[in-house]
Amino acid sequence: MEHLIETWTILQTEMAKQVLIPQKRTDFQPNDLILTLDIQYEGDKAYIAGDVQRQNGTSEGIFLKQDVVTEAYVPQFFAFREGPLLKRFVESWMMHTGLKPDVVLIDGHGTAHPRQLGVACWLGVMMDLPTVGCAKDTLVRYEGTLAEAKESILPILNAKGDTIGHLLRTQQGVKPNFVSSGHRIHQMSAIDLVKNIGGKYRIPETLRRADMAARFFQKMEKSGLLIPHKLNIDGNDFKLLMLHSAFRGQNIVL
DNA sequence: GCGACAG
DNA sequence: ATCTTGTCGC
């Protein structure tokens, strides 16, 4: 384990050099595709959900895929556990749909990381895709106090003084989210993305949906039940699609 | 030196 | 993340 961390640390430092943060803000278009990913774990099994929504709010459904976990979770090295699973999911999704995400939103950090290489950066660099990380807790220290009002932000700086992410209060009085760009996205555009997704809760709508869908998938699989073609969340139906050539004879993509 | 540490 | 009951509050 000692040696593994040493290797991973070197890898992170090398990969961090490949992370590209544009100088100008990214302007999203109304029909840009947002792919939001989340994973539920149970032993070595991973239940992955990918919510697909346009910038204008149109839902393109929620995709599900099962996979196997091979790496342990080590704080600060989360990317090496979850990254490969996310990468396989996105590759599979692109192959089955023929689409390409305009931005991938991930439950975890981007550059707001001790070596500026969170899982969102890892995926962004590995697949050369724009990515954003949104986490529930911070991994790095920050200075200052975040205002109570909804949509207040507070920058997180590294030792050099670069802004590597922000705290974002998505609702008044709730704990903030920790938002940072993963790759090819300006830090303020990462904030814009999460603000635009919005929703009624602390967790941005698409992330909350991906989380619920992954939990649902896990529960159904464990019970040996068939996956329905739609899932109702907060009173709205979302189309469910399996990213498998076959999954107990279930509805296959396309 | 000690503790804390995304999911 | 997961293991887990009741309970407080909108």
Tab-separated table of C-alpha atoms (C1' of nucleotides) in Angstrom:
chain	number	residue	atom	x	y	z
A	1	MET	CA	0.000	0.000	0.000
A	2	GLU	CA	2.905	2.271	0.803
A	3	HIS	CA	4.338	1.839	-2.660
A	4	LEU	CA	0.949	2.122	-4.336
A	5	ILE	CA	0.372	5.544	-2.798
A	6	GLU	CA	3.811	6.605	-3.924
A	7	THR	CA	3.021	5.513	-7.483
A	8	TRP	CA	-0.407	7.134	-7.424
A	9	THR	CA	1.026	10.384	-6.103
A	10	ILE	CA	3.474	10.557	-9.008
A	11	LEU	CA	0.688	9.739	-11.465
A	12	GLN	CA	-1.495	12.499	-10.038
A	13	THR	CA	1.283	15.030	-10.289
A	14	GLU	CA	1.965	14.086	-13.913
A	15	MET	CA	-1.703	14.068	-14.885
A	16	ALA	CA	-2.283	17.424	-13.191
A	17	LYS	CA	0.037	18.963	-15.800
A	18	GLN	CA	-2.347	17.794	-18.497
A	19	VAL	CA	-5.395	19.443	-16.966
A	20	LEU	CA	-6.484	22.376	-19.090
A	21	ILE	CA	-8.406	25.226	-17.536
A	22	PRO	CA	-9.382	27.758	-20.234
A	23	GLN	CA	-8.758	31.460	-19.674
A	24	LYS	CA	-12.195	32.429	-20.871
A	25	ARG	CA	-15.509	31.298	-19.460
A	26	THR	CA	-17.276	28.460	-21.229
A	27	ASP	CA	-20.635	29.416	-22.648
A	28	PHE	CA	-23.098	26.563	-22.626
A	29	GLN	CA	-25.719	26.291	-25.378
A	30	PRO	CA	-29.401	25.402	-24.748
A	31	ASN	CA	-29.172	21.923	-26.231
A	32	ASP	CA	-25.771	21.011	-24.799
A	33	LEU	CA	-25.767	17.584	-23.180
A	34	ILE	CA	-24.978	17.293	-19.479
A	35	LEU	CA	-24.033	13.779	-18.401
A	36	THR	CA	-24.191	13.455	-14.607
A	37	LEU	CA	-22.704	10.331	-13.040
A	38	ASP	CA	-22.997	8.620	-9.683
A	39	ILE	CA	-22.084	5.190	-8.335
A	40	GLN	CA	-23.407	3.037	-5.519
A	41	TYR	CA	-21.124	0.346	-4.154
A	42	GLU	CA	-21.889	-3.031	-2.665
A	43	GLY	CA	-18.829	-5.142	-2.038
A	44	ASP	CA	-17.005	-5.342	-5.365
A	45	LYS	CA	-20.113	-4.514	-7.355
A	46	ALA	CA	-20.735	-1.036	-8.739
A	47	TYR	CA	-24.142	0.275	-9.778
A	48	ILE	CA	-23.642	3.251	-12.051
A	49	ALA	CA	-26.268	5.755	-13.151
A	50	GLY	CA	-25.859	8.474	-15.751
A	51	ASP	CA	-28.488	11.183	-15.954
A	52	VAL	CA	-28.649	12.898	-19.331
A	53	GLN	CA	-30.169	16.353	-19.520
A	54	ARG	CA	-29.922	19.266	-21.926
A	55	GLN	CA	-28.862	22.685	-20.691
A	56	ASN	CA	-32.432	23.811	-21.296
A	57	GLY	CA	-33.700	21.224	-18.820
A	58	THR	CA	-34.968	18.575	-21.249
A	59	SER	CA	-34.375	15.067	-19.902
A	60	GLU	CA	-32.882	12.491	-22.266
A	61	GLY	CA	-33.264	9.700	-19.739
A	62	ILE	CA	-31.169	7.925	-17.140
A	63	PHE	CA	-28.754	5.184	-18.190
A	64	LEU	CA	-27.734	2.291	-15.941
A	65	LYS	CA	-24.721	0.021	-16.001
A	66	GLN	CA	-23.272	-2.558	-13.651
A	67	ASP	CA	-19.540	-3.024	-13.260
A	68	VAL	CA	-16.924	-4.566	-10.980
A	69	VAL	CA	-14.661	-2.601	-8.624
A	70	THR	CA	-10.996	-3.566	-8.493
A	71	GLU	CA	-9.344	-0.815	-6.458
A	72	ALA	CA	-9.711	0.079	-2.780
A	73	TYR	CA	-10.779	3.502	-1.614
A	74	VAL	CA	-7.878	5.564	-0.327
A	75	PRO	CA	-8.575	9.186	0.683
A	76	GLN	CA	-7.101	11.577	-1.920
A	77	PHE	CA	-6.826	8.721	-4.429
A	78	PHE	CA	-10.503	8.221	-5.091
A	79	ALA	CA	-9.917	8.761	-8.819
A	80	PHE	CA	-8.071	5.471	-9.169
A	81	ARG	CA	-11.022	3.567	-7.729
A	82	GLU	CA	-13.930	5.319	-9.397
A	83	GLY	CA	-12.284	6.791	-12.482
A	84	PRO	CA	-12.004	3.563	-14.513
A	85	LEU	CA	-15.651	2.737	-13.773
A	86	LEU	CA	-16.783	6.161	-14.966
A	87	LYS	CA	-14.581	5.927	-18.046
A	88	ARG	CA	-16.060	2.584	-19.082
A	89	PHE	CA	-19.554	3.944	-18.488
A	90	VAL	CA	-19.018	7.016	-20.665
A	91	GLU	CA	-17.375	4.958	-23.421
A	92	SER	CA	-20.293	2.545	-23.368
A	93	TRP	CA	-22.841	5.361	-23.347
A	94	MET	CA	-21.183	7.092	-26.313
A	95	MET	CA	-20.999	3.854	-28.268
A	96	HIS	CA	-24.635	2.915	-27.657
A	97	THR	CA	-26.132	6.370	-28.235
A	98	GLY	CA	-23.717	7.796	-30.771
A	99	LEU	CA	-23.710	10.956	-28.665
A	100	LYS	CA	-20.929	12.854	-26.938
A	101	PRO	CA	-21.429	14.796	-23.685
A	102	ASP	CA	-20.734	18.540	-23.770
A	103	VAL	CA	-19.895	18.338	-20.089
A	104	VAL	CA	-19.678	15.511	-17.553
A	105	LEU	CA	-20.672	16.275	-13.963
A	106	ILE	CA	-19.182	14.041	-11.308
A	107	ASP	CA	-19.883	13.360	-7.639
A	108	GLY	CA	-16.405	14.206	-6.354
A	109	HIS	CA	-13.714	16.860	-6.756
A	110	GLY	CA	-11.995	18.325	-9.775
A	111	THR	CA	-9.029	20.611	-9.149
A	112	ALA	CA	-10.050	21.233	-5.519
A	113	HIS	CA	-7.630	18.511	-4.495
A	114	PRO	CA	-4.239	18.398	-2.667
A	115	ARG	CA	-2.447	17.877	-5.994
A	116	GLN	CA	-5.186	19.354	-8.162
A	117	LEU	CA	-6.169	15.976	-9.511
A	118	GLY	CA	-9.584	14.871	-8.318
A	119	VAL	CA	-11.628	12.223	-10.094
A	120	ALA	CA	-13.240	14.790	-12.409
A	121	CYS	CA	-9.770	15.804	-13.653
A	122	TRP	CA	-8.777	12.178	-14.049
A	123	LEU	CA	-11.779	11.403	-16.248
A	124	GLY	CA	-11.474	14.659	-18.180
A	125	VAL	CA	-7.815	14.057	-19.037
A	126	MET	CA	-8.260	10.353	-19.796
A	127	MET	CA	-11.175	10.977	-22.172
A	128	ASP	CA	-10.375	14.531	-23.276
A	129	LEU	CA	-13.833	15.698	-22.236
A	130	PRO	CA	-15.031	18.794	-20.332
A	131	THR	CA	-15.736	17.750	-16.735
A	132	VAL	CA	-16.865	19.337	-13.476
A	133	GLY	CA	-16.637	17.980	-9.940
A	134	CYS	CA	-19.233	18.634	-7.259
A	135	ALA	CA	-18.595	17.162	-3.791
A	136	LYS	CA	-20.359	17.289	-0.431
A	137	ASP	CA	-17.208	17.784	1.645
A	138	THR	CA	-13.882	19.428	1.098
A	139	LEU	CA	-10.500	17.779	0.941
A	140	VAL	CA	-8.516	20.987	1.152
A	141	ARG	CA	-8.595	23.896	3.566
A	142	TYR	CA	-9.900	27.305	2.629
A	143	GLU	CA	-10.028	30.750	4.155
A	144	GLY	CA	-12.966	32.975	4.798
A	145	THR	CA	-16.647	32.540	5.503
A	146	LEU	CA	-19.372	31.743	3.025
A	147	ALA	CA	-22.399	34.052	3.130
A	148	GLU	CA	-25.714	32.482	4.132
A	149	ALA	CA	-27.660	33.605	1.075
A	150	LYS	CA	-28.520	31.183	-1.716
A	151	GLU	CA	-25.918	31.058	-4.521
A	152	SER	CA	-23.189	32.613	-2.388
A	153	ILE	CA	-19.722	31.446	-3.386
A	154	LEU	CA	-16.316	31.433	-1.701
A	155	PRO	CA	-13.114	30.632	-3.585
A	156	ILE	CA	-10.716	27.877	-2.539
A	157	LEU	CA	-7.083	28.746	-3.202
A	158	ASN	CA	-3.994	26.560	-3.431
A	159	ALA	CA	-0.561	27.495	-2.036
A	160	LYS	CA	0.269	29.470	-5.196
A	161	GLY	CA	-2.876	31.540	-4.818
A	162	ASP	CA	-4.670	29.997	-7.781
A	163	THR	CA	-8.411	29.468	-7.464
A	164	ILE	CA	-8.888	25.706	-7.576
A	165	GLY	CA	-12.591	25.616	-6.775
A	166	HIS	CA	-15.442	27.205	-4.855
A	167	LEU	CA	-17.890	26.596	-2.078
A	168	LEU	CA	-21.394	27.097	-3.448
A	169	ARG	CA	-24.442	27.422	-1.235
A	170	THR	CA	-27.228	25.969	-3.369
A	171	GLN	CA	-30.016	26.798	-0.895
A	172	GLN	CA	-30.200	29.278	1.923
A	173	GLY	CA	-28.998	27.849	5.220
A	174	VAL	CA	-27.793	24.473	3.906
A	175	LYS	CA	-24.238	23.131	3.847
A	176	PRO	CA	-22.434	24.217	0.682
A	177	ASN	CA	-21.382	22.057	-2.255
A	178	PHE	CA	-17.710	22.078	-3.272
A	179	VAL	CA	-17.508	22.805	-6.984
A	180	SER	CA	-14.367	22.678	-9.101
A	181	SER	CA	-13.594	22.241	-12.765
A	182	GLY	CA	-12.167	18.911	-13.846
A	183	HIS	CA	-10.927	19.662	-17.360
A	184	ARG	CA	-11.558	22.163	-20.168
A	185	ILE	CA	-13.957	24.205	-18.043
A	186	HIS	CA	-13.403	27.619	-16.448
A	187	GLN	CA	-13.868	27.617	-12.649
A	188	MET	CA	-16.689	30.152	-12.907
A	189	SER	CA	-18.363	28.150	-15.659
A	190	ALA	CA	-18.342	25.152	-13.333
A	191	ILE	CA	-20.274	27.325	-10.863
A	192	ASP	CA	-22.602	28.457	-13.663
A	193	LEU	CA	-23.317	24.858	-14.612
A	194	VAL	CA	-24.257	23.788	-11.101
A	195	LYS	CA	-26.298	26.952	-10.531
A	196	ASN	CA	-28.168	26.437	-13.793
A	197	ILE	CA	-28.959	22.838	-12.930
A	198	GLY	CA	-30.318	24.064	-9.624
A	199	GLY	CA	-33.229	22.259	-8.075
A	200	LYS	CA	-35.055	22.348	-4.794
A	201	TYR	CA	-32.437	20.640	-2.663
A	202	ARG	CA	-28.884	21.004	-1.503
A	203	ILE	CA	-27.640	18.505	-4.069
A	204	PRO	CA	-28.010	19.695	-7.676
A	205	GLU	CA	-30.993	18.058	-9.380
A	206	THR	CA	-29.132	15.908	-11.893
A	207	LEU	CA	-26.704	14.613	-9.263
A	208	ARG	CA	-29.553	13.832	-6.908
A	209	ARG	CA	-31.327	11.999	-9.711
A	210	ALA	CA	-28.259	9.982	-10.652
A	211	ASP	CA	-27.855	9.101	-6.980
A	212	MET	CA	-31.469	7.977	-6.627
A	213	ALA	CA	-31.379	6.013	-9.871
A	214	ALA	CA	-28.178	4.203	-8.867
A	215	ARG	CA	-29.707	3.313	-5.486
A	216	PHE	CA	-32.856	2.118	-7.215
A	217	PHE	CA	-30.819	0.011	-9.627
A	218	GLN	CA	-28.893	-1.501	-6.715
A	219	LYS	CA	-32.080	-2.278	-4.825
A	220	MET	CA	-33.807	-3.882	-7.811
A	221	GLU	CA	-30.775	-5.966	-8.726
A	222	LYS	CA	-30.377	-7.176	-5.162
A	223	SER	CA	-34.042	-8.175	-5.044
A	224	GLY	CA	-33.776	-9.960	-8.361
A	225	LEU	CA	-36.460	-7.709	-9.814
A	226	LEU	CA	-36.687	-6.475	-13.357
A	227	ILE	CA	-35.771	-2.893	-14.162
A	228	PRO	CA	-38.827	-0.873	-15.260
A	229	HIS	CA	-38.650	1.403	-18.295
A	230	LYS	CA	-39.234	4.507	-16.236
A	231	LEU	CA	-38.519	5.859	-12.780
A	232	ASN	CA	-40.605	8.473	-11.012
A	233	ILE	CA	-38.606	11.086	-9.134
A	234	ASP	CA	-40.268	14.033	-7.420
A	235	GLY	CA	-43.441	13.483	-9.415
A	236	ASN	CA	-41.748	13.274	-12.811
A	237	ASP	CA	-41.065	10.188	-14.917
A	238	PHE	CA	-37.594	9.566	-16.281
A	239	LYS	CA	-36.826	7.012	-18.962
A	240	LEU	CA	-34.512	4.232	-17.791
A	241	LEU	CA	-32.100	2.529	-20.195
A	242	MET	CA	-29.673	-0.326	-19.574
A	243	LEU	CA	-26.143	0.023	-20.942
A	244	HIS	CA	-25.718	-3.716	-21.414
A	245	SER	CA	-26.080	-5.906	-24.465
A	246	ALA	CA	-28.218	-7.984	-22.137
A	247	PHE	CA	-29.178	-7.690	-18.516
A	248	ARG	CA	-31.569	-10.453	-17.460
A	249	GLY	CA	-33.402	-9.879	-20.711
A	250	GLN	CA	-34.011	-6.237	-19.893
A	251	ASN	CA	-34.673	-3.247	-22.095
A	252	ILE	CA	-31.569	-2.655	-24.142
A	253	VAL	CA	-30.396	0.717	-25.370
A	254	LEU	CA	-31.808	1.609	-28.796
B	1	DG	C1'	3.992	15.282	16.158
B	2	DC	C1'	-1.166	14.310	15.544
B	3	DG	C1'	-5.403	14.130	13.304
B	4	DA	C1'	-8.272	14.567	9.297
B	5	DC	C1'	-9.222	12.836	4.717
B	6	DA	C1'	-14.103	13.210	-2.012
B	7	DG	C1'	-16.837	8.180	-2.501
C	1	DA	C1'	-19.741	4.468	0.083
C	2	DT	C1'	-22.003	0.945	3.708
C	3	DC	C1'	-23.722	-1.020	8.419
C	4	DT	C1'	-28.627	0.818	10.932
C	5	DT	C1'	-34.077	2.892	14.638
C	6	DG	C1'	-36.244	6.017	15.939
C	7	DT	C1'	-37.064	10.705	15.885
C	8	DC	C1'	-37.321	15.747	15.139
C	9	DG	C1'	-39.129	19.176	11.912
C	10	DC	C1'	-41.244	21.434	7.700
